[in-house]
Short mmCIF file of C-alpha atoms in Angstrom, two decimals:
data_model
loop_
_atom_site.label_atom_id
_atom_site.label_comp_id
_atom_site.label_asym_id
_atom_site.label_seq_id
_atom_site.Cartn_x
_atom_site.Cartn_y
_atom_site.Cartn_z
CA MET A 29 -19.86 30.45 2.77
CA ILE A 30 -17.92 27.51 1.42
CA GLU A 31 -17.34 26.97 -2.28
CA TYR A 32 -17.69 23.22 -2.75
CA GLY A 33 -17.63 20.12 -0.59
CA LEU A 34 -18.64 16.55 0.12
CA LEU A 35 -21.70 15.91 2.28
CA GLY A 36 -21.83 12.62 4.14
CA GLU A 37 -22.16 11.19 7.63
CA LYS A 38 -18.77 9.57 8.29
CA LEU A 39 -16.32 10.62 5.62
CA GLY A 40 -13.02 9.47 7.11
CA HIS A 41 -10.18 9.86 4.63
CA SER A 42 -11.69 10.89 1.30
CA PHE A 43 -9.82 11.45 -1.97
CA SER A 44 -12.45 13.94 -3.14
CA PRO A 45 -10.70 17.17 -2.02
CA GLN A 46 -7.48 16.39 -3.86
CA ILE A 47 -9.37 15.15 -6.93
CA HIS A 48 -11.48 18.30 -7.23
CA ARG A 49 -8.55 20.60 -6.58
CA ALA A 50 -6.55 18.82 -9.26
CA LEU A 51 -9.44 18.97 -11.72
CA ALA A 52 -10.64 22.54 -11.22
CA GLY A 53 -8.49 24.28 -8.60
CA TYR A 54 -11.31 25.43 -6.33
CA ASP A 55 -11.59 25.03 -2.56
CA TYR A 56 -13.27 21.74 -1.67
CA ARG A 57 -13.99 20.59 1.87
CA LEU A 58 -15.26 17.52 3.67
CA LEU A 59 -18.56 18.14 5.46
CA PRO A 60 -19.28 15.26 7.87
CA THR A 61 -22.86 15.90 8.96
CA PRO A 62 -25.21 14.00 11.29
CA PRO A 63 -28.65 13.11 9.85
CA GLU A 64 -30.50 15.71 11.91
CA ALA A 65 -28.38 18.53 10.49
CA VAL A 66 -28.66 17.76 6.76
CA GLU A 67 -31.88 19.68 6.16
CA GLU A 68 -30.58 22.80 7.91
CA LEU A 69 -27.31 22.72 5.96
CA LEU A 70 -29.18 22.62 2.65
CA ARG A 71 -31.77 25.18 3.76
CA ARG A 72 -29.03 27.76 4.46
CA ARG A 73 -27.69 27.35 0.90
CA GLU A 74 -24.25 28.59 1.99
CA PHE A 75 -22.37 26.76 -0.73
CA LYS A 76 -21.93 26.84 -4.50
CA GLY A 77 -22.09 23.09 -4.93
CA LEU A 78 -21.99 19.83 -3.02
CA ASN A 79 -21.29 16.22 -3.73
CA VAL A 80 -23.37 13.80 -1.67
CA THR A 81 -22.34 10.37 -0.45
CA ILE A 82 -23.60 7.62 1.87
CA PRO A 83 -26.13 7.72 3.44
CA TYR A 84 -27.73 10.88 2.02
CA LYS A 85 -28.13 10.26 -1.73
CA GLN A 86 -31.85 9.64 -1.27
CA THR A 87 -32.26 11.91 1.77
CA VAL A 88 -31.45 15.08 -0.19
CA ILE A 89 -33.91 14.48 -3.03
CA PRO A 90 -36.96 16.16 -1.38
CA LEU A 91 -34.69 18.97 -0.14
CA CYS A 92 -33.75 20.00 -3.68
CA ASP A 93 -35.81 22.57 -5.60
CA GLU A 94 -35.33 20.58 -8.78
CA VAL A 95 -33.99 17.13 -9.64
CA ASP A 96 -32.82 16.48 -13.18
CA PRO A 97 -34.60 13.65 -15.02
CA ARG A 98 -31.63 11.30 -14.96
CA ALA A 99 -31.17 11.57 -11.18
CA ALA A 100 -34.92 11.28 -10.65
CA ALA A 101 -35.07 8.09 -12.71
CA ILE A 102 -32.16 6.61 -10.77
CA GLY A 103 -33.60 7.72 -7.43
CA ALA A 104 -30.28 9.05 -6.13
CA VAL A 105 -28.61 12.47 -6.10
CA ASN A 106 -24.85 12.73 -5.64
CA THR A 107 -24.36 16.31 -6.86
CA ILE A 108 -26.21 19.48 -5.86
CA VAL A 109 -25.63 22.75 -7.69
CA ASN A 110 -26.73 26.07 -6.14
CA ARG A 111 -28.00 28.13 -9.06
CA ASP A 112 -29.02 31.56 -7.82
CA GLY A 113 -30.42 30.11 -4.62
CA ARG A 114 -32.16 27.14 -6.25
CA LEU A 115 -30.77 23.68 -5.45
CA ILE A 116 -30.53 21.42 -8.49
CA GLY A 117 -29.99 17.73 -7.80
CA CYS A 118 -28.01 15.69 -10.33
CA ASN A 119 -26.36 12.29 -10.60
CA THR A 120 -22.81 12.15 -11.95
CA ASP A 121 -22.15 8.67 -10.56
CA ILE A 122 -23.72 7.23 -13.70
CA ASP A 123 -21.24 9.17 -15.84
CA GLY A 124 -18.46 7.69 -13.73
CA LEU A 125 -19.72 4.13 -14.00
CA ILE A 126 -20.17 4.35 -17.76
CA TYR A 127 -16.65 5.73 -18.03
CA LEU A 128 -15.36 2.88 -15.85
CA SER A 129 -17.02 0.23 -18.00
CA ARG A 130 -15.74 1.68 -21.26
CA ARG A 131 -12.25 2.28 -19.87
CA THR A 132 -12.03 -1.36 -18.79
CA GLY A 133 -13.24 -2.55 -22.18
CA ILE A 134 -16.34 -4.21 -20.78
CA ASP A 135 -19.23 -4.44 -23.22
CA MET A 136 -22.62 -4.93 -21.57
CA SER A 137 -24.64 -4.86 -24.79
CA GLY A 138 -26.97 -7.85 -25.05
CA LYS A 139 -25.67 -9.43 -21.84
CA LYS A 140 -27.09 -10.32 -18.46
CA VAL A 141 -25.61 -7.97 -15.87
CA VAL A 142 -25.70 -9.08 -12.23
CA ILE A 143 -25.39 -6.30 -9.65
CA LEU A 144 -24.50 -7.11 -6.05
CA GLY A 145 -26.16 -4.78 -3.54
CA SER A 146 -29.35 -2.73 -3.58
CA GLY A 147 -28.36 0.74 -2.32
CA GLY A 148 -27.86 4.05 -4.10
CA THR A 149 -24.81 2.91 -6.07
CA SER A 150 -26.76 -0.17 -7.16
CA ARG A 151 -29.47 2.06 -8.60
CA THR A 152 -26.81 3.94 -10.53
CA ALA A 153 -25.29 0.69 -11.80
CA GLN A 154 -28.69 -0.52 -12.93
CA ALA A 155 -29.29 2.66 -14.92
CA ALA A 156 -25.80 2.55 -16.41
CA ALA A 157 -26.18 -1.10 -17.45
CA ARG A 158 -29.46 -0.35 -19.20
CA GLU A 159 -27.96 2.70 -20.89
CA LEU A 160 -25.10 0.51 -22.10
CA GLY A 161 -27.52 -1.94 -23.68
CA ALA A 162 -27.73 -4.78 -21.15
CA ALA A 163 -30.30 -7.40 -22.15
CA GLN A 164 -31.16 -8.14 -18.52
CA VAL A 165 -30.26 -6.51 -15.21
CA VAL A 166 -30.46 -8.58 -12.03
CA VAL A 167 -30.03 -7.14 -8.53
CA VAL A 168 -28.76 -9.55 -5.87
CA SER A 169 -29.35 -8.62 -2.24
CA ARG A 170 -29.35 -10.41 1.10
CA ARG A 171 -33.13 -10.66 0.98
CA GLY A 172 -35.43 -10.78 -2.02
CA GLU A 173 -36.15 -12.91 -5.03
CA ASP A 174 -32.51 -12.88 -6.17
CA ASN A 175 -30.19 -13.43 -3.22
CA TYR A 176 -26.85 -14.95 -2.32
CA GLN A 177 -28.41 -18.38 -1.76
CA ASN A 178 -29.72 -18.81 -5.30
CA LEU A 179 -26.88 -17.43 -7.43
CA SER A 180 -26.92 -20.59 -9.54
CA ARG A 181 -29.87 -19.24 -11.48
CA HIS A 182 -27.55 -16.57 -12.91
CA ARG A 183 -24.62 -18.70 -14.09
CA ASP A 184 -25.16 -17.21 -17.55
CA ALA A 185 -24.26 -13.69 -16.37
CA GLY A 186 -21.89 -11.83 -18.68
CA VAL A 187 -20.96 -8.93 -16.38
CA LEU A 188 -20.79 -8.67 -12.59
CA ILE A 189 -20.85 -5.34 -10.72
CA ASN A 190 -20.28 -5.15 -6.97
CA THR A 191 -21.92 -2.17 -5.30
CA SER A 192 -21.97 -3.71 -1.82
CA PRO A 193 -19.37 -2.74 0.81
CA VAL A 194 -18.09 -6.32 1.15
CA GLY A 195 -14.30 -6.31 0.79
CA MET A 196 -13.87 -2.61 1.56
CA TYR A 197 -11.19 -1.31 3.95
CA PRO A 198 -10.74 -2.13 6.80
CA LYS A 199 -12.45 -5.48 6.21
CA CYS A 200 -10.20 -6.41 3.30
CA GLY A 201 -9.70 -9.90 1.93
CA VAL A 202 -13.32 -11.05 1.79
CA SER A 203 -15.50 -11.36 -1.28
CA PRO A 204 -19.30 -11.19 -1.64
CA VAL A 205 -19.31 -14.13 -4.09
CA SER A 206 -17.08 -16.69 -5.74
CA LEU A 207 -16.62 -16.18 -9.46
CA SER A 208 -16.92 -19.94 -9.90
CA ASP A 209 -20.67 -19.25 -9.70
CA PHE A 210 -20.39 -17.18 -12.89
CA PRO A 211 -18.36 -19.18 -15.46
CA HIS A 212 -19.26 -17.00 -18.46
CA LEU A 213 -18.17 -13.57 -17.22
CA THR A 214 -16.54 -11.13 -19.63
CA GLY A 215 -16.13 -8.36 -17.07
CA VAL A 216 -16.12 -7.59 -13.33
CA LEU A 217 -16.44 -4.11 -11.84
CA ASP A 218 -16.17 -3.23 -8.16
CA ALA A 219 -17.30 0.20 -6.95
CA ILE A 220 -14.87 -0.13 -4.01
CA TYR A 221 -11.57 1.73 -4.46
CA ASN A 222 -9.92 1.03 -1.10
CA PRO A 223 -8.25 -1.42 -1.44
CA LEU A 224 -7.36 -0.96 -5.09
CA ARG A 225 -7.76 -4.70 -5.63
CA THR A 226 -10.48 -6.36 -3.61
CA ALA A 227 -10.59 -10.13 -3.17
CA LEU A 228 -13.27 -10.17 -5.89
CA LEU A 229 -10.99 -8.33 -8.33
CA MET A 230 -8.01 -10.53 -7.53
CA GLU A 231 -10.08 -13.60 -8.34
CA ALA A 232 -11.07 -11.99 -11.64
CA GLU A 233 -7.40 -11.28 -12.29
CA VAL A 234 -6.47 -14.92 -11.71
CA ARG A 235 -9.26 -16.04 -14.06
CA GLY A 236 -8.20 -13.58 -16.75
CA VAL A 237 -11.49 -11.66 -16.67
CA PRO A 238 -11.22 -7.89 -17.43
CA SER A 239 -11.86 -6.00 -14.21
CA SER A 240 -11.44 -2.70 -12.37
CA CYS A 241 -11.91 -1.08 -9.01
CA GLY A 242 -14.05 2.04 -8.60
CA LEU A 243 -11.25 4.63 -8.55
CA PRO A 244 -11.64 5.60 -12.23
CA MET A 245 -15.37 5.97 -11.58
CA LEU A 246 -14.66 8.28 -8.63
CA VAL A 247 -12.45 10.56 -10.70
CA ALA A 248 -14.75 10.55 -13.75
CA GLN A 249 -17.85 11.43 -11.73
CA ALA A 250 -15.89 14.20 -10.00
CA ARG A 251 -14.90 15.64 -13.37
CA ARG A 252 -18.55 15.78 -14.47
CA ALA A 253 -19.57 17.28 -11.10
CA ALA A 254 -16.86 19.94 -11.45
CA GLU A 255 -18.25 20.86 -14.86
CA LEU A 256 -21.72 21.27 -13.35
CA PHE A 257 -20.32 23.32 -10.46
CA THR A 258 -18.39 25.72 -12.66
CA GLY A 259 -20.45 25.70 -15.84
CA GLY A 260 -17.24 25.07 -17.77
CA SER A 261 -15.70 22.16 -19.63
CA ILE A 262 -12.81 20.04 -18.39
CA ALA A 263 -10.77 18.11 -20.95
CA ALA A 264 -11.42 14.37 -20.83
CA GLU A 265 -7.67 13.76 -20.64
CA ARG A 266 -7.65 15.30 -17.17
CA THR A 267 -9.50 12.26 -15.83
CA GLU A 268 -6.61 9.94 -16.68
CA ALA A 269 -3.97 12.43 -15.54
CA VAL A 270 -5.61 12.87 -12.13
CA LEU A 271 -6.24 9.14 -11.85
CA SER A 272 -2.59 8.30 -12.58
CA GLU A 273 -1.37 10.76 -9.97
CA LEU A 274 -3.84 9.42 -7.41
CA VAL A 275 -2.67 5.85 -7.97
CA ARG A 276 0.96 6.94 -7.63
CA GLN A 277 0.19 8.71 -4.36
CA THR A 278 -1.97 6.05 -2.75
CA GLY A 279 -0.45 2.83 -4.09
CA ASN A 280 2.16 0.86 -2.18
CA VAL A 281 5.50 -0.36 -3.45
CA VAL A 282 6.29 -3.76 -1.91
CA LEU A 283 9.89 -5.02 -1.89
CA ILE A 284 10.58 -8.76 -1.75
CA GLY A 285 13.81 -10.69 -2.19
CA MET A 286 16.47 -12.85 -0.56
CA PRO A 287 17.63 -11.99 2.96
CA GLY A 288 20.39 -9.41 2.76
CA CYS A 289 19.58 -8.24 -0.77
CA GLY A 290 19.14 -4.61 0.31
CA LYS A 291 15.39 -4.27 0.63
CA SER A 292 15.52 -2.03 3.72
CA ALA A 293 18.17 0.33 2.36
CA ILE A 294 16.48 0.58 -1.02
CA GLY A 295 13.09 0.94 0.67
CA ARG A 296 14.16 3.93 2.75
CA ALA A 297 15.73 5.68 -0.23
CA LEU A 298 12.78 4.87 -2.49
CA ALA A 299 10.27 6.15 0.10
CA ARG A 300 12.13 9.46 0.27
CA ARG A 301 12.24 9.66 -3.53
CA LEU A 302 8.52 8.96 -3.94
CA GLY A 303 7.31 10.90 -0.90
CA LYS A 304 5.87 7.78 0.73
CA LYS A 305 6.12 6.35 4.23
CA PHE A 306 8.67 3.57 4.73
CA VAL A 307 7.50 0.47 6.63
CA ASP A 308 9.86 -2.36 7.58
CA LEU A 309 7.75 -5.47 8.22
CA ASP A 310 10.55 -7.32 10.04
CA ARG A 311 10.91 -4.40 12.43
CA LEU A 312 7.13 -4.42 13.05
CA ALA A 313 7.29 -8.15 13.80
CA ALA A 314 10.15 -7.66 16.28
CA GLU A 315 8.31 -4.82 17.99
CA ARG A 316 5.15 -6.90 18.22
CA ALA A 317 7.03 -9.87 19.67
CA GLY A 318 9.15 -7.74 21.99
CA LYS A 319 12.33 -9.45 20.82
CA SER A 320 14.62 -9.64 17.80
CA ILE A 321 14.01 -11.88 14.78
CA PRO A 322 16.89 -14.23 15.73
CA GLU A 323 15.41 -14.51 19.25
CA ILE A 324 11.96 -15.35 17.84
CA PHE A 325 13.49 -18.13 15.71
CA ALA A 326 15.58 -19.46 18.60
CA GLN A 327 12.89 -19.33 21.31
CA ASP A 328 9.63 -19.85 19.40
CA GLY A 329 10.64 -21.48 16.11
CA GLU A 330 10.21 -20.51 12.49
CA ASP A 331 6.53 -21.51 12.30
CA ALA A 332 5.67 -19.05 15.08
CA PHE A 333 7.57 -16.31 13.27
CA ARG A 334 5.81 -17.05 9.98
CA ALA A 335 2.40 -16.86 11.65
CA LEU A 336 3.32 -13.50 13.20
CA GLU A 337 4.71 -12.31 9.87
CA THR A 338 1.42 -13.12 8.14
CA ARG A 339 -0.53 -11.06 10.68
CA ILE A 340 1.86 -8.15 10.13
CA VAL A 341 1.51 -8.51 6.35
CA GLN A 342 -2.28 -8.39 6.58
CA GLU A 343 -2.17 -5.19 8.62
CA ALA A 344 0.56 -3.43 6.66
CA GLY A 345 -0.82 -4.44 3.27
CA ALA A 346 -4.05 -2.61 4.03
CA ARG A 347 -2.17 0.69 4.34
CA THR A 348 -1.82 3.05 1.39
CA GLY A 349 0.93 5.34 0.20
CA CYS A 350 3.79 3.25 1.64
CA VAL A 351 6.97 1.48 0.63
CA LEU A 352 6.87 -1.91 2.37
CA SER A 353 10.08 -3.86 2.96
CA THR A 354 9.31 -7.53 3.64
CA GLY A 355 11.30 -10.35 5.16
CA GLY A 356 13.09 -12.71 2.81
CA GLY A 357 10.74 -15.60 3.54
CA VAL A 358 7.45 -13.75 3.15
CA VAL A 359 6.88 -15.57 -0.14
CA THR A 360 6.92 -18.99 1.54
CA ARG A 361 3.31 -18.48 2.54
CA ARG A 362 0.99 -18.03 -0.43
CA GLU A 363 -1.59 -16.32 1.78
CA ASN A 364 0.78 -13.35 2.07
CA TYR A 365 0.39 -12.53 -1.61
CA ALA A 366 -3.14 -11.10 -1.59
CA PRO A 367 -2.67 -8.53 1.20
CA LEU A 368 0.60 -7.35 -0.37
CA HIS A 369 -0.89 -7.21 -3.87
CA GLN A 370 -4.19 -5.51 -2.94
CA ASN A 371 -2.70 -2.01 -2.83
CA GLY A 372 0.77 -2.56 -4.17
CA VAL A 373 3.19 -3.17 -6.99
CA ILE A 374 5.50 -5.98 -5.86
CA VAL A 375 9.16 -5.54 -6.78
CA HIS A 376 11.67 -8.39 -6.55
CA ILE A 377 15.10 -7.09 -5.50
CA ARG A 378 17.77 -9.39 -6.93
CA ARG A 379 21.40 -9.41 -5.78
CA ASP A 380 24.30 -11.74 -6.52
CA LEU A 381 24.34 -14.48 -3.88
CA THR A 382 27.99 -13.83 -3.05
CA ARG A 383 27.09 -10.27 -2.03
CA LEU A 384 24.22 -11.13 0.31
CA SER A 385 24.62 -10.17 3.95
CA THR A 386 23.83 -12.99 6.40
CA ALA A 387 24.35 -11.13 9.69
CA GLY A 388 21.36 -11.43 11.99
CA ARG A 389 19.48 -13.63 9.50
CA PRO A 390 18.71 -17.07 10.99
CA VAL A 391 17.61 -18.79 7.78
CA SER A 392 20.59 -17.51 5.75
CA GLN A 393 23.02 -18.63 8.46
CA SER A 394 21.59 -22.13 8.77
CA THR A 395 21.00 -22.90 5.06
CA ASP A 396 23.20 -23.01 1.98
CA LEU A 397 22.37 -19.81 0.07
CA GLY A 398 22.41 -21.59 -3.28
CA GLU A 399 19.87 -24.12 -2.06
CA LEU A 400 17.77 -21.38 -0.45
CA TRP A 401 17.74 -19.46 -3.74
CA ARG A 402 16.71 -22.57 -5.71
CA ARG A 403 13.74 -23.06 -3.41
CA ARG A 404 12.65 -19.44 -3.27
CA GLU A 405 13.35 -18.09 -6.75
CA PRO A 406 10.09 -19.54 -8.21
CA LEU A 407 8.19 -18.04 -5.27
CA TYR A 408 9.69 -14.57 -5.81
CA THR A 409 8.83 -14.82 -9.49
CA ALA A 410 5.24 -15.79 -8.71
CA PHE A 411 4.78 -12.80 -6.38
CA ALA A 412 6.62 -10.13 -8.37
CA ASP A 413 5.28 -7.56 -10.83
CA LEU A 414 8.75 -6.10 -11.46
CA VAL A 415 12.39 -7.13 -10.99
CA ALA A 416 15.16 -4.72 -9.96
CA GLU A 417 18.82 -5.71 -9.84
CA ASN A 418 20.84 -4.48 -6.85
CA ASP A 419 24.43 -5.23 -7.82
CA GLY A 420 25.30 -1.54 -8.16
CA THR A 421 24.53 1.37 -5.87
CA ILE A 422 21.34 1.96 -3.91
CA ARG A 423 20.75 5.01 -6.07
CA ASP A 424 20.96 2.90 -9.21
CA ALA A 425 18.36 0.46 -7.88
CA VAL A 426 16.01 3.25 -6.78
CA GLU A 427 16.21 5.00 -10.14
CA LYS A 428 15.50 1.72 -11.96
CA ILE A 429 12.46 1.01 -9.79
CA GLU A 430 11.10 4.53 -10.23
CA LYS A 431 11.50 4.26 -14.01
CA GLU A 432 9.68 0.91 -14.07
CA LEU A 433 6.86 2.26 -11.88
CA ASN A 434 6.38 5.26 -14.16
CA ALA A 435 6.08 2.94 -17.13
CA LEU A 436 3.17 0.99 -15.65
#
């Protein structure tokens, strides 16, 4: 008999085990289960409690002995508690979504709330919006009265919630809608939490609209589920503590800066310090091309290298839990910003120009460093979340970056 776990069809890499262990300390397992085996798993009742995810949140309802009124009204069960052999179906996703909205400072009271998607999470979002006082709740789906072809009828929307999978890893960088269709938004929520910043959220960020991914919702619903599993109470502060640790573990640190400023050396040391994987994007580009960076520049030209670099950036930026060291010219293409920003904090490594190494660096060797800095400094500033000076030791730079990261 297992204690607790997550029931779903294709679970992949889930954060749920580490979240539940951090919240309550019990054993929590992933239970990938094909559709034909769900009924038998529940019939055996060889568990104390289960969370339920796609695509079984509706499937399990008739298999429960009792469904609490809130879950029944929503039409989705994401938590099953085994109470003396009786299976009680509950919905803690709504607790998570309400927490997410309040944490982000988004007030739905008296506003039109537009929800993208019509699945189980959409039902939860609808219930949460009504509970939070929304004046009108509109569900947009691919087919139906309100769809992606007639969004103009909802230009007066105050809050937008994405419950569709559009923009989720591995298909990052796409958005279900353009926020230009909703000029009066006061909040945007995205149930997706991988990547941490979807294209939709990055557009909200640019427009200055309060927004959040679904990671706080995931942790908050897990906290409520853990309370139902154990019958105990977990301090509300634990939600933020677990969330902060999860972001530290899964987020990337992206290093940008002039060629020869020490990004690779700092990156390796920082990765060891933070317990993350180190990824050198220039090395990935050389491996992909089958030749060194100077050879790519000499044989194929800088434009060919930049195109290859962008492909590498898109792939590497979708990873999590890494320290990414970029090439000095990565900022010359604006399209590189989003994939680096989606999961990462971008740190500009600054070093006195007279101390920059130019060996093996085609652009540095062919251009006056002062002129190169004048062209690129505004680009580094536009990309960066933090700045770290590297005119001392590598250890000094690493300690400064770690301190700045902890302060975020």
